[in-house]
Amino acid sequence: MAAQILNSLGRLGIGLAIGASVLNTSLYNVDGGSRAVIFDRFAGIKKNVVGEGTHFLIPWVQRAIIYDIRSRPKSVSVITGSKDLQTVNITLRILFRPIPSELPKLYSSLGEDYDQRVLPSITNEVLKAVVAQFDAGELITQREIVSSRVSEDLTERASHFGLVLDDISLTHLGFGREFTAAVEMKQVAQQDAERARFVVEKAEHLKKAAVISAEGDSQAASLLAKAFGDCGEALVELRRMEAAEEIAKQLSRSRNIAYLPPGQHTLLSLPQM
């Protein structure tokens, strides 16, 4: 009797363990910011996309593939040529995410590593097509136009694969060594030309200033000569009086110097012997 009870309990325990295992494999979780696609061994990829939460599936028959639908960054570097045959090295930073309703199609055609399969190829294609329309100098001076065209074309190409590009940034734009050296030499030559022009302009201004000063001195000399010719004695007397007034002011400010009016002499004030 006891053996039968133990046997029943053992079978019950085994049944509960199997049931718990089956229940555990029948549940799966979809976290926030994720979606799931169900693969059925008999029906293939189901068209319905499973949202967040805990869900059931048929063990060993169905499998859940979890996709992250939040924006993720990816950097892609491309080496291409410009319109004037200069080597250009460009790096793009892309924020991308899949369209949730397109996940079954995305899994069927590209798999789980869709970003590695799609983004480098379409970025390479779009950058080569856009950069080939500009010269090397235009790529520098018209960088915003280049970035806008790349963004428009790349967004359109990505939409064909069920991807949304939230942001596209041109983070690096470099050229070959020869072009870089030529640009540096051109900048140095422009700086030297600006410096030489400044020296020439400065010399011209100094020349003009000297001419104006000489003309002023000549006019002053002419006026003085005319004044001396018209009333020479009066002008000399005026200059003498001005000089005497200036000397008197200087002597009055000095110490240990006494000023006597004209016509007096210190010896006159001494007593007679």
JSON list of N, CA, C and O in Angstrom, two decimals, residues 199-217:
[
{"chain": "A", "resi": 199, "resn": "VAL", "atom": "N", "xyz": [51.25, 96.22, -46.02]},
{"chain": "A", "resi": 199, "resn": "VAL", "atom": "CA", "xyz": [52.49, 97.02, -46.01]},
{"chain": "A", "resi": 199, "resn": "VAL", "atom": "C", "xyz": [52.41, 98.14, -47.05]},
{"chain": "A", "resi": 199, "resn": "VAL", "atom": "O", "xyz": [52.80, 99.29, -46.79]},
{"chain": "A", "resi": 200, "resn": "VAL", "atom": "N", "xyz": [51.90, 97.80, -48.25]},
{"chain": "A", "resi": 200, "resn": "VAL", "atom": "CA", "xyz": [51.78, 98.81, -49.32]},
{"chain": "A", "resi": 200, "resn": "VAL", "atom": "C", "xyz": [50.80, 99.90, -48.91]},
{"chain": "A", "resi": 200, "resn": "VAL", "atom": "O", "xyz": [51.07, 101.10, -49.08]},
{"chain": "A", "resi": 201, "resn": "GLU", "atom": "N", "xyz": [49.66, 99.52, -48.36]},
{"chain": "A", "resi": 201, "resn": "GLU", "atom": "CA", "xyz": [48.68, 100.52, -47.94]},
{"chain": "A", "resi": 201, "resn": "GLU", "atom": "C", "xyz": [49.23, 101.40, -46.84]},
{"chain": "A", "resi": 201, "resn": "GLU", "atom": "O", "xyz": [49.00, 102.62, -46.81]},
{"chain": "A", "resi": 202, "resn": "LYS", "atom": "N", "xyz": [49.99, 100.81, -45.91]},
{"chain": "A", "resi": 202, "resn": "LYS", "atom": "CA", "xyz": [50.60, 101.60, -44.83]},
{"chain": "A", "resi": 202, "resn": "LYS", "atom": "C", "xyz": [51.59, 102.61, -45.40]},
{"chain": "A", "resi": 202, "resn": "LYS", "atom": "O", "xyz": [51.62, 103.79, -44.97]},
{"chain": "A", "resi": 203, "resn": "ALA", "atom": "N", "xyz": [52.42, 102.17, -46.37]},
{"chain": "A", "resi": 203, "resn": "ALA", "atom": "CA", "xyz": [53.38, 103.09, -46.98]},
{"chain": "A", "resi": 203, "resn": "ALA", "atom": "C", "xyz": [52.67, 104.23, -47.71]},
{"chain": "A", "resi": 203, "resn": "ALA", "atom": "O", "xyz": [53.10, 105.40, -47.65]},
{"chain": "A", "resi": 204, "resn": "GLU", "atom": "N", "xyz": [51.58, 103.90, -48.40]},
{"chain": "A", "resi": 204, "resn": "GLU", "atom": "CA", "xyz": [50.83, 104.95, -49.09]},
{"chain": "A", "resi": 204, "resn": "GLU", "atom": "C", "xyz": [50.23, 105.95, -48.11]},
{"chain": "A", "resi": 204, "resn": "GLU", "atom": "O", "xyz": [50.27, 107.18, -48.35]},
{"chain": "A", "resi": 205, "resn": "HIS", "atom": "N", "xyz": [49.70, 105.47, -46.99]},
{"chain": "A", "resi": 205, "resn": "HIS", "atom": "CA", "xyz": [49.14, 106.38, -45.99]},
{"chain": "A", "resi": 205, "resn": "HIS", "atom": "C", "xyz": [50.24, 107.27, -45.39]},
{"chain": "A", "resi": 205, "resn": "HIS", "atom": "O", "xyz": [50.01, 108.48, -45.17]},
{"chain": "A", "resi": 206, "resn": "LEU", "atom": "N", "xyz": [51.41, 106.68, -45.11]},
{"chain": "A", "resi": 206, "resn": "LEU", "atom": "CA", "xyz": [52.52, 107.49, -44.57]},
{"chain": "A", "resi": 206, "resn": "LEU", "atom": "C", "xyz": [52.96, 108.55, -45.58]},
{"chain": "A", "resi": 206, "resn": "LEU", "atom": "O", "xyz": [53.28, 109.69, -45.21]},
{"chain": "A", "resi": 207, "resn": "LYS", "atom": "N", "xyz": [52.97, 108.17, -46.86]},
{"chain": "A", "resi": 207, "resn": "LYS", "atom": "CA", "xyz": [53.35, 109.12, -47.91]},
{"chain": "A", "resi": 207, "resn": "LYS", "atom": "C", "xyz": [52.36, 110.29, -47.97]},
{"chain": "A", "resi": 207, "resn": "LYS", "atom": "O", "xyz": [52.75, 111.46, -48.05]},
{"chain": "A", "resi": 208, "resn": "LYS", "atom": "N", "xyz": [51.06, 109.94, -47.92]},
{"chain": "A", "resi": 208, "resn": "LYS", "atom": "CA", "xyz": [50.05, 110.99, -47.94]},
{"chain": "A", "resi": 208, "resn": "LYS", "atom": "C", "xyz": [50.16, 111.90, -46.73]},
{"chain": "A", "resi": 208, "resn": "LYS", "atom": "O", "xyz": [50.02, 113.13, -46.83]},
{"chain": "A", "resi": 209, "resn": "ALA", "atom": "N", "xyz": [50.44, 111.30, -45.55]},
{"chain": "A", "resi": 209, "resn": "ALA", "atom": "CA", "xyz": [50.58, 112.11, -44.34]},
{"chain": "A", "resi": 209, "resn": "ALA", "atom": "C", "xyz": [51.77, 113.06, -44.44]},
{"chain": "A", "resi": 209, "resn": "ALA", "atom": "O", "xyz": [51.70, 114.22, -44.02]},
{"chain": "A", "resi": 210, "resn": "ALA", "atom": "N", "xyz": [52.88, 112.55, -45.02]},
{"chain": "A", "resi": 210, "resn": "ALA", "atom": "CA", "xyz": [54.06, 113.41, -45.17]},
{"chain": "A", "resi": 210, "resn": "ALA", "atom": "C", "xyz": [53.78, 114.56, -46.13]},
{"chain": "A", "resi": 210, "resn": "ALA", "atom": "O", "xyz": [54.20, 115.70, -45.90]},
{"chain": "A", "resi": 211, "resn": "VAL", "atom": "N", "xyz": [53.06, 114.27, -47.22]},
{"chain": "A", "resi": 211, "resn": "VAL", "atom": "CA", "xyz": [52.73, 115.32, -48.19]},
{"chain": "A", "resi": 211, "resn": "VAL", "atom": "C", "xyz": [51.84, 116.37, -47.55]},
{"chain": "A", "resi": 211, "resn": "VAL", "atom": "O", "xyz": [52.04, 117.58, -47.71]},
{"chain": "A", "resi": 212, "resn": "ILE", "atom": "N", "xyz": [50.84, 115.92, -46.79]},
{"chain": "A", "resi": 212, "resn": "ILE", "atom": "CA", "xyz": [49.94, 116.87, -46.13]},
{"chain": "A", "resi": 212, "resn": "ILE", "atom": "C", "xyz": [50.69, 117.72, -45.11]},
{"chain": "A", "resi": 212, "resn": "ILE", "atom": "O", "xyz": [50.48, 118.94, -45.01]},
{"chain": "A", "resi": 213, "resn": "SER", "atom": "N", "xyz": [51.61, 117.08, -44.35]},
{"chain": "A", "resi": 213, "resn": "SER", "atom": "CA", "xyz": [52.40, 117.84, -43.36]},
{"chain": "A", "resi": 213, "resn": "SER", "atom": "C", "xyz": [53.29, 118.88, -44.05]},
{"chain": "A", "resi": 213, "resn": "SER", "atom": "O", "xyz": [53.41, 120.01, -43.59]},
{"chain": "A", "resi": 214, "resn": "ALA", "atom": "N", "xyz": [53.91, 118.47, -45.17]},
{"chain": "A", "resi": 214, "resn": "ALA", "atom": "CA", "xyz": [54.77, 119.41, -45.89]},
{"chain": "A", "resi": 214, "resn": "ALA", "atom": "C", "xyz": [53.96, 120.58, -46.45]},
{"chain": "A", "resi": 214, "resn": "ALA", "atom": "O", "xyz": [54.39, 121.74, -46.42]},
{"chain": "A", "resi": 215, "resn": "GLU", "atom": "N", "xyz": [52.77, 120.26, -46.98]},
{"chain": "A", "resi": 215, "resn": "GLU", "atom": "CA", "xyz": [51.93, 121.34, -47.49]},
{"chain": "A", "resi": 215, "resn": "GLU", "atom": "C", "xyz": [51.52, 122.30, -46.37]},
{"chain": "A", "resi": 215, "resn": "GLU", "atom": "O", "xyz": [51.49, 123.53, -46.56]},
{"chain": "A", "resi": 216, "resn": "GLY", "atom": "N", "xyz": [51.23, 121.74, -45.18]},
{"chain": "A", "resi": 216, "resn": "GLY", "atom": "CA", "xyz": [50.88, 122.61, -44.05]},
{"chain": "A", "resi": 216, "resn": "GLY", "atom": "C", "xyz": [52.03, 123.50, -43.64]},
{"chain": "A", "resi": 216, "resn": "GLY", "atom": "O", "xyz": [51.84, 124.70, -43.36]},
{"chain": "A", "resi": 217, "resn": "ASP", "atom": "N", "xyz": [53.25, 122.93, -43.57]},
{"chain": "A", "resi": 217, "resn": "ASP", "atom": "CA", "xyz": [54.42, 123.74, -43.21]},
{"chain": "A", "resi": 217, "resn": "ASP", "atom": "C", "xyz": [54.66, 124.83, -44.25]},
{"chain": "A", "resi": 217, "resn": "ASP", "atom": "O", "xyz": [55.04, 125.97, -43.92]}
]
